[in-house]
C-alpha cells in the first residue's frame, strides 16, 4: 500500500505479551451501529480481552458476509510472517464490500492487518502489535462507509487506520496507545478521492502518540472529534487534527496547519479531555 509519509519504516522485534481482562462479544451489526448514533454518550474504555486460542494465518483470509473469530488470536505465518513495517505487505484479513469482521485479536506478526475493499464493519477487533497498518480502507465509491466499533490497537510505529479510498470512516468506542497516527487520509496515493469524511467519537487515547487524524484539506476532507479522552499527555504533544496538502504524485505531503478551524478540523476544546 502507498506510503503517505515518505519515510522508510523501521523493522521491529516481535513483541508478544499476555493480555489481562475480559470482554464480552458485542452483538450489534454494522447497520445497527450506524442507526444507534455514533455521537452518543462517552464511556470508559473496555478491558483488553484474553485470547481464547490461537490461529496461524499463512495466506490472507477472504471475508464476505461475517467472520466471527471468537476472540482467537490470529497471527501471520509463512508469507504473512514477516516482522516490521515494510510497505506492500498482504493483510491477515481481506474484507469484501459489505463484510463484517468481529471478535478477533490480531497478534504479532500482524502483516498489513485488515483490508476493506468497500464498506465494512470492524467490531471488537484488537491489534496487540500493529504491523504495517492496523486496517486500510480502499473502497472507490463515495457512498462507502467504514465502521470501527469497539476494539483497540497498540504499538503502531506509524498509522493505525489508513484511509486510501472514498467515503466515510466512523471510529467509535475504540482505544489506542503507543502509536503514530490514529487515522490518516492518504496524502500521496496515485488515485485520490475528494471529500473523505472521518468521525472519531468516544475514544480513549494513551500517549505516546503523534496525531489523532490527518486530512487533506485541498481535497475537501473533514474530520470531527467528539468525546476523546487523552491519557498521559499533559503537555498536549499529540496533535488532534492536522491539515495537509495532499497530492497524487507520491511526494511528501505538505503540512498546512493543525487545530480546529470549523471547516476541515471540526471540534472544540470541550471535545477533548486530558488526564
CSV table of C-alpha atoms in Angstrom, one decimal:
chain,number,residue,atom,x,y,z
A,1,UNK,CA,0.0,0.0,0.0
A,2,UNK,CA,1.0,3.6,-0.5
A,3,UNK,CA,3.3,5.3,2.0
A,4,UNK,CA,1.8,8.6,3.0
A,5,UNK,CA,4.8,9.8,5.0
A,6,UNK,CA,7.7,9.4,2.6
A,7,UNK,CA,9.9,7.9,5.3
A,8,UNK,CA,11.3,4.4,5.4
A,9,UNK,CA,9.7,2.3,8.1
A,10,UNK,CA,11.9,0.6,10.6
A,11,UNK,CA,11.8,-3.1,11.4
A,12,UNK,CA,10.8,-4.1,14.8
A,13,UNK,CA,11.4,-7.0,17.1
A,14,UNK,CA,8.3,-9.1,17.6
A,15,UNK,CA,6.7,-8.5,20.9
A,16,UNK,CA,4.1,-10.8,22.4
A,17,UNK,CA,2.5,-10.0,25.7
A,18,UNK,CA,-0.2,-11.8,27.7
A,19,UNK,CA,-3.2,-9.5,27.9
A,20,UNK,CA,-5.4,-9.3,31.1
A,21,UNK,CA,-9.0,-8.8,31.4
A,22,UNK,CA,-12.1,-10.0,29.7
A,23,UNK,CA,-14.6,-8.6,27.2
A,24,UNK,CA,-18.0,-9.9,26.1
A,25,UNK,CA,-18.6,-10.2,22.4
A,26,UNK,CA,-20.6,-7.3,21.0
A,27,UNK,CA,-23.8,-8.1,19.2
A,28,UNK,CA,-24.6,-5.0,17.2
A,29,UNK,CA,-24.5,-5.3,13.5
A,30,UNK,CA,-22.8,-2.6,11.3
A,31,UNK,CA,-26.2,-1.2,10.3
A,32,UNK,CA,-27.4,-1.1,13.9
A,33,UNK,CA,-24.3,0.6,14.9
A,34,UNK,CA,-24.9,3.4,12.4
A,35,UNK,CA,-28.5,3.6,13.3
A,36,UNK,CA,-27.9,3.8,17.0
A,37,UNK,CA,-26.0,7.1,16.6
A,38,UNK,CA,-22.2,7.4,16.6
A,39,UNK,CA,-22.2,10.5,18.7
A,40,UNK,CA,-23.6,9.0,21.8
A,41,UNK,CA,-22.6,9.4,25.5
A,42,UNK,CA,-18.9,8.8,26.3
A,43,UNK,CA,-18.0,5.8,28.4
A,44,UNK,CA,-15.0,4.2,30.0
A,45,UNK,CA,-12.6,2.1,28.0
A,46,UNK,CA,-13.1,-1.6,27.9
A,47,UNK,CA,-10.5,-4.0,29.3
A,48,UNK,CA,-8.4,-5.8,26.7
A,49,UNK,CA,-9.7,-9.3,26.1
A,50,UNK,CA,-7.8,-12.5,26.8
A,51,UNK,CA,-7.4,-14.7,23.7
A,52,UNK,CA,-9.5,-17.9,23.7
A,53,UNK,CA,-7.0,-19.6,21.4
A,54,UNK,CA,-4.5,-19.0,18.6
A,55,UNK,CA,-4.7,-19.4,14.8
A,56,UNK,CA,-1.7,-19.1,12.5
A,57,UNK,CA,-2.6,-17.5,9.1
A,58,UNK,CA,-0.3,-18.2,6.2
A,59,UNK,CA,-2.4,-16.6,3.5
A,60,UNK,CA,-5.0,-13.8,3.6
A,61,UNK,CA,-8.4,-14.8,4.8
A,62,UNK,CA,-11.1,-13.6,2.4
A,63,UNK,CA,-14.3,-12.5,4.1
A,64,UNK,CA,-17.7,-11.9,2.6
A,65,UNK,CA,-20.6,-11.7,5.0
A,66,UNK,CA,-19.5,-12.1,8.6
A,67,UNK,CA,-16.4,-13.6,10.2
A,68,UNK,CA,-16.6,-14.1,13.9
A,69,UNK,CA,-13.2,-15.0,15.3
A,70,UNK,CA,-14.5,-16.0,18.8
A,71,UNK,CA,-11.7,-13.8,20.2
A,72,UNK,CA,-9.0,-16.1,19.0
A,73,UNK,CA,-5.6,-14.6,18.3
A,74,UNK,CA,-4.8,-14.6,14.6
A,75,UNK,CA,-1.2,-14.0,13.6
A,76,UNK,CA,0.8,-14.2,10.4
A,77,UNK,CA,3.0,-17.1,9.5
A,78,UNK,CA,4.8,-18.2,6.3
A,79,UNK,CA,4.4,-15.5,3.7
A,80,UNK,CA,2.5,-13.4,6.3
A,81,UNK,CA,5.1,-13.9,9.0
A,82,UNK,CA,7.4,-11.0,8.2
A,83,UNK,CA,8.0,-8.7,11.1
A,84,UNK,CA,8.3,-5.0,10.6
A,85,UNK,CA,6.7,-2.0,8.8
A,86,UNK,CA,7.6,-2.8,5.2
A,87,UNK,CA,5.2,-1.3,2.6
A,88,UNK,CA,3.2,-3.6,0.4
A,89,UNK,CA,2.5,-6.5,2.8
A,90,UNK,CA,-0.6,-8.6,2.4
A,91,UNK,CA,-3.2,-8.4,5.1
A,92,UNK,CA,-4.3,-11.1,7.6
A,93,UNK,CA,-8.0,-10.4,6.5
A,94,UNK,CA,-9.3,-9.2,3.1
A,95,UNK,CA,-12.9,-8.0,3.5
A,96,UNK,CA,-15.2,-7.7,0.5
A,97,UNK,CA,-17.7,-4.9,0.2
A,98,UNK,CA,-20.2,-5.1,3.0
A,99,UNK,CA,-18.3,-7.6,5.1
A,100,UNK,CA,-18.1,-7.7,8.9
A,101,UNK,CA,-15.1,-8.8,11.0
A,102,UNK,CA,-15.8,-9.2,14.7
A,103,UNK,CA,-14.4,-10.6,17.9
A,104,UNK,CA,-10.8,-11.0,16.6
A,105,UNK,CA,-7.5,-10.5,18.2
A,106,UNK,CA,-4.7,-9.8,15.7
A,107,UNK,CA,-1.3,-10.8,17.2
A,108,UNK,CA,2.2,-10.4,16.0
A,109,UNK,CA,3.3,-10.7,13.3
A,110,UNK,CA,0.3,-8.7,12.1
A,111,UNK,CA,1.4,-8.2,8.4
A,112,UNK,CA,-0.9,-5.4,7.0
A,113,UNK,CA,-3.8,-6.2,9.3
A,114,UNK,CA,-7.1,-5.8,7.6
A,115,UNK,CA,-8.0,-4.5,4.1
A,116,UNK,CA,-11.6,-3.4,3.3
A,117,UNK,CA,-12.4,-3.4,-0.4
A,118,UNK,CA,-15.6,-1.4,0.2
A,119,UNK,CA,-17.9,-0.7,3.0
A,120,UNK,CA,-17.1,-2.8,6.1
A,121,UNK,CA,-17.6,-3.2,9.8
A,122,UNK,CA,-14.8,-4.0,12.2
A,123,UNK,CA,-16.4,-4.8,15.5
A,124,UNK,CA,-14.5,-5.7,18.7
A,125,UNK,CA,-11.2,-6.2,16.8
A,126,UNK,CA,-8.0,-5.9,18.8
A,127,UNK,CA,-4.5,-5.3,17.4
A,128,UNK,CA,-1.9,-6.3,20.0
A,129,UNK,CA,1.1,-5.1,18.0
A,130,UNK,CA,0.3,-3.2,14.8
A,131,UNK,CA,2.3,-4.3,11.7
A,132,UNK,CA,2.3,-2.1,8.6
A,133,UNK,CA,-1.1,-0.6,9.4
A,134,UNK,CA,-4.0,-2.0,11.5
A,135,UNK,CA,-6.6,-1.5,8.7
A,136,UNK,CA,-6.7,0.0,5.3
A,137,UNK,CA,-9.9,1.3,3.7
A,138,UNK,CA,-9.9,1.1,-0.1
A,139,UNK,CA,-13.5,1.5,-1.4
A,140,UNK,CA,-13.9,3.5,-4.6
A,141,UNK,CA,-17.5,4.7,-4.0
A,142,UNK,CA,-18.2,8.0,-2.2
A,143,UNK,CA,-21.1,6.1,-0.6
A,144,UNK,CA,-18.7,3.6,1.2
A,145,UNK,CA,-19.0,3.6,5.0
A,146,UNK,CA,-16.2,2.0,7.1
A,147,UNK,CA,-17.3,1.4,10.7
A,148,UNK,CA,-14.9,0.6,13.5
A,149,UNK,CA,-16.8,-0.1,16.7
A,150,UNK,CA,-15.0,-1.2,19.9
A,151,UNK,CA,-11.6,-2.8,20.0
A,152,UNK,CA,-8.2,-1.3,20.2
A,153,UNK,CA,-4.7,-1.1,18.9
A,154,UNK,CA,-1.2,-0.9,20.4
A,155,UNK,CA,2.3,-0.3,19.2
A,156,UNK,CA,1.7,1.3,15.9
A,157,UNK,CA,5.0,2.8,14.7
A,158,UNK,CA,3.1,4.8,12.1
A,159,UNK,CA,-0.5,4.6,11.2
A,160,UNK,CA,-3.4,2.7,12.8
A,161,UNK,CA,-6.1,3.3,10.2
A,162,UNK,CA,-5.0,4.2,6.6
A,163,UNK,CA,-7.9,5.8,4.6
A,164,UNK,CA,-6.9,5.3,0.9
A,165,UNK,CA,-10.4,5.0,-0.6
A,166,UNK,CA,-13.5,7.2,-0.8
A,167,UNK,CA,-16.4,7.7,1.6
A,168,UNK,CA,-16.8,7.9,5.3
A,169,UNK,CA,-14.9,6.4,8.2
A,170,UNK,CA,-16.5,6.3,11.7
A,171,UNK,CA,-14.4,5.2,14.7
A,172,UNK,CA,-16.3,4.7,17.9
A,173,UNK,CA,-15.5,3.2,21.4
A,174,UNK,CA,-12.0,2.5,20.3
A,175,UNK,CA,-8.8,2.7,22.3
A,176,UNK,CA,-5.3,3.3,21.1
A,177,UNK,CA,-1.9,3.5,22.8
A,178,UNK,CA,1.8,3.9,21.7
A,179,UNK,CA,1.0,5.0,18.2
A,180,UNK,CA,2.0,7.4,15.4
A,181,UNK,CA,-1.3,8.4,13.7
A,182,UNK,CA,-4.7,7.1,14.6
A,183,UNK,CA,-6.2,7.9,11.2
A,184,UNK,CA,-4.6,9.3,8.0
A,185,UNK,CA,-6.3,10.2,4.8
A,186,UNK,CA,-3.8,9.1,2.2
A,187,UNK,CA,-1.6,12.0,1.4
A,188,UNK,CA,0.0,10.9,-1.8
A,189,UNK,CA,-1.9,8.0,-3.3
A,190,UNK,CA,-1.8,7.8,-7.1
A,191,UNK,CA,-5.6,7.7,-7.1
A,192,UNK,CA,-7.0,10.4,-4.8
A,193,UNK,CA,-10.6,10.9,-3.7
A,194,UNK,CA,-12.3,14.1,-2.6
A,195,UNK,CA,-14.4,14.8,0.5
A,196,UNK,CA,-13.3,11.9,2.7
A,197,UNK,CA,-15.2,12.2,5.9
A,198,UNK,CA,-13.8,11.0,9.3
A,199,UNK,CA,-15.6,10.8,12.7
A,200,UNK,CA,-13.8,9.9,15.9
A,201,UNK,CA,-16.1,9.5,18.9
A,202,UNK,CA,-15.9,8.1,22.4
A,203,UNK,CA,-12.3,7.1,22.0
A,204,UNK,CA,-9.5,6.6,24.6
A,205,UNK,CA,-6.0,7.7,23.6
A,206,UNK,CA,-2.9,6.9,25.6
A,207,UNK,CA,0.4,8.6,25.0
A,208,UNK,CA,2.9,8.3,23.4
A,209,UNK,CA,1.4,9.3,20.0
A,210,UNK,CA,1.8,11.9,17.3
A,211,UNK,CA,-1.7,12.7,15.9
A,212,UNK,CA,-5.3,11.6,16.0
A,213,UNK,CA,-6.2,12.4,12.4
A,214,UNK,CA,-4.5,13.8,9.3
A,215,UNK,CA,-6.6,15.0,6.4
A,216,UNK,CA,-6.1,16.7,3.0
A,217,UNK,CA,-7.9,20.0,3.2
A,218,UNK,CA,-7.2,20.7,-0.5
A,219,UNK,CA,-9.3,17.7,-1.4
A,220,UNK,CA,-12.1,18.7,0.9
A,221,UNK,CA,-11.6,16.1,3.7
A,222,UNK,CA,-13.2,16.7,7.0
A,223,UNK,CA,-12.7,15.3,10.5
A,224,UNK,CA,-15.0,15.5,13.5
A,225,UNK,CA,-13.7,14.7,17.0
A,226,UNK,CA,-16.1,14.1,19.9
A,227,UNK,CA,-15.7,12.7,23.4
A,228,UNK,CA,-12.0,12.0,23.1
A,229,UNK,CA,-10.2,11.1,26.3
A,230,UNK,CA,-6.4,11.6,26.1
A,231,UNK,CA,-4.3,10.0,28.9
A,232,UNK,CA,-0.7,10.7,29.9
A,233,UNK,CA,-0.2,13.7,27.6
A,234,UNK,CA,-0.5,16.6,30.0
A,235,UNK,CA,1.9,18.7,27.7
A,236,UNK,CA,-0.5,18.1,24.8
A,237,UNK,CA,2.1,16.8,22.4
A,238,UNK,CA,-0.5,14.7,20.5
A,239,UNK,CA,-2.0,16.8,17.7
A,240,UNK,CA,-5.8,16.2,17.5
A,241,UNK,CA,-6.1,17.2,13.8
A,242,UNK,CA,-3.5,18.1,11.1
A,243,UNK,CA,-4.4,19.5,7.7
A,244,UNK,CA,-2.2,18.6,4.7
A,245,UNK,CA,-1.9,19.5,1.1
A,246,UNK,CA,-2.4,16.0,-0.5
A,247,UNK,CA,-1.1,15.0,-3.9
A,248,UNK,CA,-1.2,12.1,-6.4
A,249,UNK,CA,2.5,12.2,-7.3
A,250,UNK,CA,3.9,10.3,-4.3
A,251,UNK,CA,5.6,13.4,-3.0
A,252,UNK,CA,5.8,14.1,0.7
A,253,UNK,CA,2.5,16.0,1.6
A,254,UNK,CA,2.9,19.5,2.9
A,255,UNK,CA,1.6,20.2,6.4
A,256,UNK,CA,-0.7,23.3,6.2
A,257,UNK,CA,-1.7,23.6,9.9
A,258,UNK,CA,-3.3,21.9,12.8
A,259,UNK,CA,-6.1,22.5,15.3
A,260,UNK,CA,-9.8,23.3,14.9
A,261,UNK,CA,-10.8,25.6,12.1
A,262,UNK,CA,-14.6,25.0,11.8
A,263,UNK,CA,-14.3,23.7,8.3
A,264,UNK,CA,-12.0,20.8,7.9
A,265,UNK,CA,-11.0,20.0,11.5
A,266,UNK,CA,-14.3,20.1,13.3
A,267,UNK,CA,-14.0,20.1,17.1
A,268,UNK,CA,-13.7,22.4,20.1
A,269,UNK,CA,-11.6,22.2,23.2
A,270,UNK,CA,-14.5,20.7,25.1
A,271,UNK,CA,-14.5,17.7,22.8
A,272,UNK,CA,-11.1,16.6,24.3
A,273,UNK,CA,-10.3,15.8,27.9
A,274,UNK,CA,-6.8,15.2,29.4
A,275,UNK,CA,-5.7,13.3,32.5
